[in-house]
């Protein structure tokens, strides 16, 4: 029951610091640059948009089959074996071809043993004169899960590039992503950013035959500026994954908006080799299977930097730069569900949550004052400090407060009351047994402390697991409860006891008011 001066000043200092950290939530930020951290409101309180995205698995399988076809051609050429009549079927996950010469089916399949061997995601067989390669379903399933994880990070980088405040991006199932955007009531701009794969490649144009059919090894693609169809080689000279930076800028010669980019070391080397060996040929910049620009290579480009032009506006140039910086999505994302919550509904939720929190807090204060007198008053002061400290910690980490989070705060206050009730009831029992006031307080705190710590420790562990494995509103609820348990132990075991001890030291009562 003894408090040193340093301990007492430490407890009061923590309470004062918590009060200062709460102030930014109720005041406007000053003109001076000060650390002004506030609690962010979630989608259900602030209003905003909700998007449910689904990964295109067929596109993922088609991309894997395309890369497999390139690997197969290289393996066959290395063994001096020919091929013809390639067929790809994303639905059945198969790639097949005919050997150049009949009777070479087994020899061709043996040449592909490195692709179809143990541990590979491909199996091979000969069927009716064709060599058939099949992608394993389990491998594609794992690839889809990894693609969703990768897509979540890319989506986060793209949204952060727009300046959106505190978006919530979570996985749902194996192939879906939930995006919550507080404060954004019109998500069309975000949908355009997320609906674009932004897979950029740099490829040479095939020799123009003048027809509408692409020569072997090339694909006809649309030029977005002229709407003409251009024969673009399937071989990727430089992959856009080698880009390290991209930014919107104004072309100094034309005054139009453009996007400048730079490569990493490997990309700069490949870009320099391609432009050095193909002077005079057209070099296409391909974005999502459409040609943005196809300039003629006048001189070798060895600096590792470049510029894309093409009738950009300030917004489209900025969006393209954001997508290139964030990286290409492994597969397209389709919006399968969209909801918007207006700010008026969010304001109603805040009002309802604040009213329920206020009424619950008031009822708890009245109950404690009526049942435990002066000690109940001290418990109420500790309860108010508990609420202040919870808000302070949430502000310090700039956490997102949702409606379930507000419910968690109210539940925390109820749990804090339980701790104070245990202490006061224990003290009341010791008084009934005839102990002196100081002995009753000492014994009451000692016997109640272990029970309070054990119950709060188990609740803390349960809510930590809920936060780790939960998503969305569940995590918001678990976060406030977890923080509330820590502040409850502080205010109950230190602050309320400090108030009782100081009162006893000043008054030396013969009876306790419980």
PDB file of N, CA and C in Angstrom, residues 356-437:
ATOM      1  N   UNK A 356     -24.760   5.066 -27.279  1.00  0.00           N
ATOM      2  CA  UNK A 356     -24.694   3.816 -26.521  1.00  0.00           C
ATOM      3  C   UNK A 356     -23.492   3.813 -25.575  1.00  0.00           C
ATOM      4  N   UNK A 357     -22.353   4.350 -26.048  1.00  0.00           N
ATOM      5  CA  UNK A 357     -21.170   4.418 -25.192  1.00  0.00           C
ATOM      6  C   UNK A 357     -21.405   5.351 -24.014  1.00  0.00           C
ATOM      7  N   UNK A 358     -22.037   6.498 -24.262  1.00  0.00           N
ATOM      8  CA  UNK A 358     -22.307   7.461 -23.202  1.00  0.00           C
ATOM      9  C   UNK A 358     -23.281   6.932 -22.168  1.00  0.00           C
ATOM     10  N   UNK A 359     -24.371   6.309 -22.650  1.00  0.00           N
ATOM     11  CA  UNK A 359     -25.374   5.779 -21.714  1.00  0.00           C
ATOM     12  C   UNK A 359     -24.776   4.646 -20.884  1.00  0.00           C
ATOM     13  N   UNK A 360     -24.030   3.748 -21.567  1.00  0.00           N
ATOM     14  CA  UNK A 360     -23.411   2.648 -20.825  1.00  0.00           C
ATOM     15  C   UNK A 360     -22.431   3.147 -19.777  1.00  0.00           C
ATOM     16  N   UNK A 361     -21.643   4.145 -20.157  1.00  0.00           N
ATOM     17  CA  UNK A 361     -20.671   4.712 -19.218  1.00  0.00           C
ATOM     18  C   UNK A 361     -21.380   5.369 -18.032  1.00  0.00           C
ATOM     19  N   UNK A 362     -22.458   6.093 -18.292  1.00  0.00           N
ATOM     20  CA  UNK A 362     -23.209   6.761 -17.233  1.00  0.00           C
ATOM     21  C   UNK A 362     -23.835   5.752 -16.273  1.00  0.00           C
ATOM     22  N   UNK A 363     -24.410   4.676 -16.812  1.00  0.00           N
ATOM     23  CA  UNK A 363     -25.029   3.668 -15.952  1.00  0.00           C
ATOM     24  C   UNK A 363     -23.992   2.994 -15.057  1.00  0.00           C
ATOM     25  N   UNK A 364     -22.812   2.743 -15.611  1.00  0.00           N
ATOM     26  CA  UNK A 364     -21.745   2.127 -14.818  1.00  0.00           C
ATOM     27  C   UNK A 364     -21.326   3.057 -13.680  1.00  0.00           C
ATOM     28  N   UNK A 365     -21.198   4.358 -13.979  1.00  0.00           N
ATOM     29  CA  UNK A 365     -20.802   5.331 -12.956  1.00  0.00           C
ATOM     30  C   UNK A 365     -21.841   5.386 -11.829  1.00  0.00           C
ATOM     31  N   UNK A 366     -23.119   5.427 -12.208  1.00  0.00           N
ATOM     32  CA  UNK A 366     -24.182   5.473 -11.195  1.00  0.00           C
ATOM     33  C   UNK A 366     -24.161   4.218 -10.338  1.00  0.00           C
ATOM     34  N   UNK A 367     -23.993   3.067 -10.996  1.00  0.00           N
ATOM     35  CA  UNK A 367     -23.974   1.798 -10.251  1.00  0.00           C
ATOM     36  C   UNK A 367     -22.839   1.783  -9.231  1.00  0.00           C
ATOM     37  N   UNK A 368     -21.629   2.144  -9.670  1.00  0.00           N
ATOM     38  CA  UNK A 368     -20.481   2.100  -8.770  1.00  0.00           C
ATOM     39  C   UNK A 368     -20.622   3.098  -7.625  1.00  0.00           C
ATOM     40  N   UNK A 369     -21.165   4.280  -7.909  1.00  0.00           N
ATOM     41  CA  UNK A 369     -21.329   5.293  -6.858  1.00  0.00           C
ATOM     42  C   UNK A 369     -22.346   4.839  -5.819  1.00  0.00           C
ATOM     43  N   UNK A 370     -23.441   4.199  -6.260  1.00  0.00           N
ATOM     44  CA  UNK A 370     -24.481   3.774  -5.338  1.00  0.00           C
ATOM     45  C   UNK A 370     -24.047   2.592  -4.479  1.00  0.00           C
ATOM     46  N   UNK A 371     -23.302   1.654  -5.060  1.00  0.00           N
ATOM     47  CA  UNK A 371     -22.987   0.427  -4.345  1.00  0.00           C
ATOM     48  C   UNK A 371     -21.723   0.515  -3.510  1.00  0.00           C
ATOM     49  N   UNK A 372     -20.785   1.387  -3.899  1.00  0.00           N
ATOM     50  CA  UNK A 372     -19.495   1.382  -3.220  1.00  0.00           C
ATOM     51  C   UNK A 372     -19.056   2.754  -2.721  1.00  0.00           C
ATOM     52  N   UNK A 373     -19.915   3.736  -2.769  1.00  0.00           N
ATOM     53  CA  UNK A 373     -19.635   5.017  -2.161  1.00  0.00           C
ATOM     54  C   UNK A 373     -18.364   5.681  -2.665  1.00  0.00           C
ATOM     55  N   UNK A 374     -17.501   6.097  -1.724  1.00  0.00           N
ATOM     56  CA  UNK A 374     -16.283   6.817  -2.104  1.00  0.00           C
ATOM     57  C   UNK A 374     -15.361   5.936  -2.958  1.00  0.00           C
ATOM     58  N   UNK A 375     -15.245   4.667  -2.584  1.00  0.00           N
ATOM     59  CA  UNK A 375     -14.408   3.783  -3.391  1.00  0.00           C
ATOM     60  C   UNK A 375     -15.007   3.593  -4.788  1.00  0.00           C
ATOM     61  N   UNK A 376     -16.313   3.642  -4.896  1.00  0.00           N
ATOM     62  CA  UNK A 376     -16.963   3.596  -6.201  1.00  0.00           C
ATOM     63  C   UNK A 376     -16.628   4.839  -7.018  1.00  0.00           C
ATOM     64  N   UNK A 377     -16.535   5.996  -6.324  1.00  0.00           N
ATOM     65  CA  UNK A 377     -16.146   7.237  -7.013  1.00  0.00           C
ATOM     66  C   UNK A 377     -14.725   7.124  -7.553  1.00  0.00           C
ATOM     67  N   UNK A 378     -13.817   6.566  -6.761  1.00  0.00           N
ATOM     68  CA  UNK A 378     -12.448   6.382  -7.235  1.00  0.00           C
ATOM     69  C   UNK A 378     -12.412   5.409  -8.428  1.00  0.00           C
ATOM     70  N   UNK A 379     -13.258   4.371  -8.372  1.00  0.00           N
ATOM     71  CA  UNK A 379     -13.336   3.425  -9.493  1.00  0.00           C
ATOM     72  C   UNK A 379     -13.830   4.128 -10.752  1.00  0.00           C
ATOM     73  N   UNK A 380     -14.766   5.089 -10.588  1.00  0.00           N
ATOM     74  CA  UNK A 380     -15.267   5.846 -11.735  1.00  0.00           C
ATOM     75  C   UNK A 380     -14.182   6.741 -12.342  1.00  0.00           C
ATOM     76  N   UNK A 381     -13.358   7.349 -11.474  1.00  0.00           N
ATOM     77  CA  UNK A 381     -12.251   8.163 -11.986  1.00  0.00           C
ATOM     78  C   UNK A 381     -11.285   7.290 -12.781  1.00  0.00           C
ATOM     79  N   UNK A 382     -10.995   6.093 -12.247  1.00  0.00           N
ATOM     80  CA  UNK A 382     -10.116   5.163 -12.968  1.00  0.00           C
ATOM     81  C   UNK A 382     -10.753   4.717 -14.280  1.00  0.00           C
ATOM     82  N   UNK A 383     -12.069   4.574 -14.272  1.00  0.00           N
ATOM     83  CA  UNK A 383     -12.790   4.164 -15.482  1.00  0.00           C
ATOM     84  C   UNK A 383     -12.687   5.245 -16.558  1.00  0.00           C
ATOM     85  N   UNK A 384     -12.830   6.500 -16.149  1.00  0.00           N
ATOM     86  CA  UNK A 384     -12.695   7.610 -17.096  1.00  0.00           C
ATOM     87  C   UNK A 384     -11.266   7.671 -17.647  1.00  0.00           C
ATOM     88  N   UNK A 385     -10.277   7.459 -16.761  1.00  0.00           N
ATOM     89  CA  UNK A 385      -8.887   7.431 -17.216  1.00  0.00           C
ATOM     90  C   UNK A 385      -8.650   6.270 -18.182  1.00  0.00           C
ATOM     91  N   UNK A 386      -9.330   5.173 -17.925  1.00  0.00           N
ATOM     92  CA  UNK A 386      -9.228   4.014 -18.818  1.00  0.00           C
ATOM     93  C   UNK A 386      -9.691   4.366 -20.224  1.00  0.00           C
ATOM     94  N   UNK A 387     -10.826   5.051 -20.326  1.00  0.00           N
ATOM     95  CA  UNK A 387     -11.360   5.462 -21.625  1.00  0.00           C
ATOM     96  C   UNK A 387     -10.401   6.436 -22.314  1.00  0.00           C
ATOM     97  N   UNK A 388      -9.831   7.353 -21.550  1.00  0.00           N
ATOM     98  CA  UNK A 388      -8.880   8.322 -22.113  1.00  0.00           C
ATOM     99  C   UNK A 388      -7.643   7.617 -22.645  1.00  0.00           C
ATOM    100  N   UNK A 389      -7.108   6.670 -21.871  1.00  0.00           N
ATOM    101  CA  UNK A 389      -5.896   5.963 -22.297  1.00  0.00           C
ATOM    102  C   UNK A 389      -6.147   5.096 -23.524  1.00  0.00           C
ATOM    103  N   UNK A 390      -7.317   4.458 -23.585  1.00  0.00           N
ATOM    104  CA  UNK A 390      -7.651   3.675 -24.781  1.00  0.00           C
ATOM    105  C   UNK A 390      -7.672   4.556 -26.021  1.00  0.00           C
ATOM    106  N   UNK A 391      -8.331   5.701 -25.911  1.00  0.00           N
ATOM    107  CA  UNK A 391      -8.395   6.637 -27.034  1.00  0.00           C
ATOM    108  C   UNK A 391      -7.008   7.146 -27.400  1.00  0.00           C
ATOM    109  N   UNK A 392      -6.183   7.380 -26.380  1.00  0.00           N
ATOM    110  CA  UNK A 392      -4.829   7.880 -26.626  1.00  0.00           C
ATOM    111  C   UNK A 392      -3.999   6.869 -27.407  1.00  0.00           C
ATOM    112  N   UNK A 393      -4.073   5.604 -27.022  1.00  0.00           N
ATOM    113  CA  UNK A 393      -3.281   4.576 -27.711  1.00  0.00           C
ATOM    114  C   UNK A 393      -3.770   4.395 -29.145  1.00  0.00           C
ATOM    115  N   UNK A 394      -5.082   4.396 -29.341  1.00  0.00           N
ATOM    116  CA  UNK A 394      -5.621   4.299 -30.700  1.00  0.00           C
ATOM    117  C   UNK A 394      -5.177   5.486 -31.547  1.00  0.00           C
ATOM    118  N   UNK A 395      -5.127   6.671 -30.937  1.00  0.00           N
ATOM    119  CA  UNK A 395      -4.673   7.867 -31.662  1.00  0.00           C
ATOM    120  C   UNK A 395      -3.196   7.779 -31.989  1.00  0.00           C
ATOM    121  N   UNK A 396      -2.404   7.280 -31.033  1.00  0.00           N
ATOM    122  CA  UNK A 396      -0.956   7.205 -31.225  1.00  0.00           C
ATOM    123  C   UNK A 396      -0.601   6.348 -32.433  1.00  0.00           C
ATOM    124  N   UNK A 397      -1.316   5.245 -32.622  1.00  0.00           N
ATOM    125  CA  UNK A 397      -1.053   4.340 -33.746  1.00  0.00           C
ATOM    126  C   UNK A 397      -1.939   4.640 -34.952  1.00  0.00           C
ATOM    127  N   UNK A 398      -2.727   5.719 -34.857  1.00  0.00           N
ATOM    128  CA  UNK A 398      -3.622   6.114 -35.947  1.00  0.00           C
ATOM    129  C   UNK A 398      -4.473   4.935 -36.408  1.00  0.00           C
ATOM    130  N   UNK A 399      -5.075   4.264 -35.439  1.00  0.00           N
ATOM    131  CA  UNK A 399      -5.890   3.091 -35.722  1.00  0.00           C
ATOM    132  C   UNK A 399      -7.213   3.494 -36.376  1.00  0.00           C
ATOM    133  N   UNK A 400      -7.851   2.520 -36.993  1.00  0.00           N
ATOM    134  CA  UNK A 400      -9.153   2.731 -37.624  1.00  0.00           C
ATOM    135  C   UNK A 400     -10.241   2.253 -36.672  1.00  0.00           C
ATOM    136  N   UNK A 401     -11.158   3.129 -36.347  1.00  0.00           N
ATOM    137  CA  UNK A 401     -12.238   2.801 -35.419  1.00  0.00           C
ATOM    138  C   UNK A 401     -13.498   2.465 -36.211  1.00  0.00           C
ATOM    139  N   UNK A 402     -14.038   1.288 -35.975  1.00  0.00           N
ATOM    140  CA  UNK A 402     -15.275   0.853 -36.614  1.00  0.00           C
ATOM    141  C   UNK A 402     -16.365   0.727 -35.559  1.00  0.00           C
ATOM    142  N   UNK A 403     -17.573   0.437 -36.012  1.00  0.00           N
ATOM    143  CA  UNK A 403     -18.681   0.262 -35.069  1.00  0.00           C
ATOM    144  C   UNK A 403     -18.427  -0.915 -34.119  1.00  0.00           C
ATOM    145  N   UNK A 404     -17.941  -2.064 -34.610  1.00  0.00           N
ATOM    146  CA  UNK A 404     -17.551  -3.116 -33.662  1.00  0.00           C
ATOM    147  C   UNK A 404     -16.442  -2.668 -32.710  1.00  0.00           C
ATOM    148  N   UNK A 405     -15.564  -1.772 -33.170  1.00  0.00           N
ATOM    149  CA  UNK A 405     -14.537  -1.247 -32.281  1.00  0.00           C
ATOM    150  C   UNK A 405     -15.127  -0.437 -31.141  1.00  0.00           C
ATOM    151  N   UNK A 406     -16.162   0.352 -31.450  1.00  0.00           N
ATOM    152  CA  UNK A 406     -16.847   1.098 -30.386  1.00  0.00           C
ATOM    153  C   UNK A 406     -17.518   0.145 -29.412  1.00  0.00           C
ATOM    154  N   UNK A 407     -18.073  -0.939 -29.939  1.00  0.00           N
ATOM    155  CA  UNK A 407     -18.667  -1.948 -29.049  1.00  0.00           C
ATOM    156  C   UNK A 407     -17.589  -2.561 -28.160  1.00  0.00           C
ATOM    157  N   UNK A 408     -16.395  -2.754 -28.717  1.00  0.00           N
ATOM    158  CA  UNK A 408     -15.290  -3.281 -27.918  1.00  0.00           C
ATOM    159  C   UNK A 408     -14.894  -2.339 -26.797  1.00  0.00           C
ATOM    160  N   UNK A 409     -14.942  -1.035 -27.057  1.00  0.00           N
ATOM    161  CA  UNK A 409     -14.624  -0.058 -26.008  1.00  0.00           C
ATOM    162  C   UNK A 409     -15.642  -0.132 -24.877  1.00  0.00           C
ATOM    163  N   UNK A 410     -16.923  -0.264 -25.219  1.00  0.00           N
ATOM    164  CA  UNK A 410     -17.958  -0.363 -24.189  1.00  0.00           C
ATOM    165  C   UNK A 410     -17.794  -1.651 -23.377  1.00  0.00           C
ATOM    166  N   UNK A 411     -17.473  -2.742 -24.082  1.00  0.00           N
ATOM    167  CA  UNK A 411     -17.262  -4.007 -23.375  1.00  0.00           C
ATOM    168  C   UNK A 411     -16.051  -3.911 -22.449  1.00  0.00           C
ATOM    169  N   UNK A 412     -15.021  -3.196 -22.876  1.00  0.00           N
ATOM    170  CA  UNK A 412     -13.833  -3.011 -22.036  1.00  0.00           C
ATOM    171  C   UNK A 412     -14.177  -2.288 -20.746  1.00  0.00           C
ATOM    172  N   UNK A 413     -15.033  -1.272 -20.848  1.00  0.00           N
ATOM    173  CA  UNK A 413     -15.439  -0.560 -19.629  1.00  0.00           C
ATOM    174  C   UNK A 413     -16.161  -1.497 -18.665  1.00  0.00           C
ATOM    175  N   UNK A 414     -16.977  -2.399 -19.226  1.00  0.00           N
ATOM    176  CA  UNK A 414     -17.655  -3.376 -18.369  1.00  0.00           C
ATOM    177  C   UNK A 414     -16.671  -4.317 -17.701  1.00  0.00           C
ATOM    178  N   UNK A 415     -15.634  -4.728 -18.451  1.00  0.00           N
ATOM    179  CA  UNK A 415     -14.608  -5.598 -17.860  1.00  0.00           C
ATOM    180  C   UNK A 415     -13.813  -4.859 -16.790  1.00  0.00           C
ATOM    181  N   UNK A 416     -13.563  -3.552 -17.008  1.00  0.00           N
ATOM    182  CA  UNK A 416     -12.847  -2.763 -16.004  1.00  0.00           C
ATOM    183  C   UNK A 416     -13.662  -2.645 -14.728  1.00  0.00           C
ATOM    184  N   UNK A 417     -14.986  -2.525 -14.871  1.00  0.00           N
ATOM    185  CA  UNK A 417     -15.853  -2.462 -13.694  1.00  0.00           C
ATOM    186  C   UNK A 417     -15.781  -3.764 -12.910  1.00  0.00           C
ATOM    187  N   UNK A 418     -15.710  -4.897 -13.637  1.00  0.00           N
ATOM    188  CA  UNK A 418     -15.599  -6.191 -12.952  1.00  0.00           C
ATOM    189  C   UNK A 418     -14.377  -6.226 -12.036  1.00  0.00           C
ATOM    190  N   UNK A 419     -13.256  -5.696 -12.523  1.00  0.00           N
ATOM    191  CA  UNK A 419     -12.042  -5.695 -11.708  1.00  0.00           C
ATOM    192  C   UNK A 419     -12.220  -4.850 -10.452  1.00  0.00           C
ATOM    193  N   UNK A 420     -12.826  -3.686 -10.605  1.00  0.00           N
ATOM    194  CA  UNK A 420     -13.050  -2.830  -9.433  1.00  0.00           C
ATOM    195  C   UNK A 420     -14.036  -3.453  -8.460  1.00  0.00           C
ATOM    196  N   UNK A 421     -15.029  -4.136  -8.986  1.00  0.00           N
ATOM    197  CA  UNK A 421     -16.002  -4.798  -8.105  1.00  0.00           C
ATOM    198  C   UNK A 421     -15.322  -5.900  -7.302  1.00  0.00           C
ATOM    199  N   UNK A 422     -14.432  -6.669  -7.951  1.00  0.00           N
ATOM    200  CA  UNK A 422     -13.702  -7.715  -7.227  1.00  0.00           C
ATOM    201  C   UNK A 422     -12.896  -7.127  -6.075  1.00  0.00           C
ATOM    202  N   UNK A 423     -12.233  -6.011  -6.318  1.00  0.00           N
ATOM    203  CA  UNK A 423     -11.417  -5.384  -5.281  1.00  0.00           C
ATOM    204  C   UNK A 423     -12.295  -4.890  -4.134  1.00  0.00           C
ATOM    205  N   UNK A 424     -13.354  -4.171  -4.476  1.00  0.00           N
ATOM    206  CA  UNK A 424     -14.219  -3.609  -3.427  1.00  0.00           C
ATOM    207  C   UNK A 424     -14.928  -4.695  -2.630  1.00  0.00           C
ATOM    208  N   UNK A 425     -15.333  -5.773  -3.299  1.00  0.00           N
ATOM    209  CA  UNK A 425     -15.999  -6.853  -2.566  1.00  0.00           C
ATOM    210  C   UNK A 425     -15.020  -7.565  -1.636  1.00  0.00           C
ATOM    211  N   UNK A 426     -13.795  -7.722  -2.093  1.00  0.00           N
ATOM    212  CA  UNK A 426     -12.783  -8.336  -1.245  1.00  0.00           C
ATOM    213  C   UNK A 426     -12.516  -7.475  -0.014  1.00  0.00           C
ATOM    214  N   UNK A 427     -12.420  -6.153  -0.218  1.00  0.00           N
ATOM    215  CA  UNK A 427     -12.200  -5.247   0.921  1.00  0.00           C
ATOM    216  C   UNK A 427     -13.392  -5.307   1.870  1.00  0.00           C
ATOM    217  N   UNK A 428     -14.590  -5.382   1.307  1.00  0.00           N
ATOM    218  CA  UNK A 428     -15.807  -5.458   2.146  1.00  0.00           C
ATOM    219  C   UNK A 428     -15.801  -6.739   2.976  1.00  0.00           C
ATOM    220  N   UNK A 429     -15.354  -7.843   2.392  1.00  0.00           N
ATOM    221  CA  UNK A 429     -15.288  -9.101   3.141  1.00  0.00           C
ATOM    222  C   UNK A 429     -14.292  -8.999   4.293  1.00  0.00           C
ATOM    223  N   UNK A 430     -13.145  -8.377   4.032  1.00  0.00           N
ATOM    224  CA  UNK A 430     -12.128  -8.255   5.084  1.00  0.00           C
ATOM    225  C   UNK A 430     -12.606  -7.333   6.203  1.00  0.00           C
ATOM    226  N   UNK A 431     -13.355  -6.294   5.859  1.00  0.00           N
ATOM    227  CA  UNK A 431     -13.937  -5.426   6.898  1.00  0.00           C
ATOM    228  C   UNK A 431     -14.912  -6.220   7.746  1.00  0.00           C
ATOM    229  N   UNK A 432     -15.714  -7.071   7.098  1.00  0.00           N
ATOM    230  CA  UNK A 432     -16.671  -7.902   7.831  1.00  0.00           C
ATOM    231  C   UNK A 432     -16.006  -8.880   8.770  1.00  0.00           C
ATOM    232  N   UNK A 433     -14.784  -9.243   8.487  1.00  0.00           N
ATOM    233  CA  UNK A 433     -14.058 -10.161   9.351  1.00  0.00           C
ATOM    234  C   UNK A 433     -13.364  -9.450  10.509  1.00  0.00           C
ATOM    235  N   UNK A 434     -13.545  -8.120  10.592  1.00  0.00           N
ATOM    236  CA  UNK A 434     -13.009  -7.370  11.720  1.00  0.00           C
ATOM    237  C   UNK A 434     -11.623  -6.821  11.523  1.00  0.00           C
ATOM    238  N   UNK A 435     -11.086  -6.829  10.332  1.00  0.00           N
ATOM    239  CA  UNK A 435      -9.748  -6.287  10.105  1.00  0.00           C
ATOM    240  C   UNK A 435      -9.780  -4.757  10.173  1.00  0.00           C
ATOM    241  N   UNK A 436      -8.633  -4.182  10.483  1.00  0.00           N
ATOM    242  CA  UNK A 436      -8.512  -2.727  10.487  1.00  0.00           C
ATOM    243  C   UNK A 436      -8.593  -2.204   9.047  1.00  0.00           C
ATOM    244  N   UNK A 437      -8.931  -0.918   8.870  1.00  0.00           N
ATOM    245  CA  UNK A 437      -9.055  -0.386   7.499  1.00  0.00           C
ATOM    246  C   UNK A 437      -7.829  -0.629   6.637  1.00  0.00           C
TER     247      UNK A 437
END
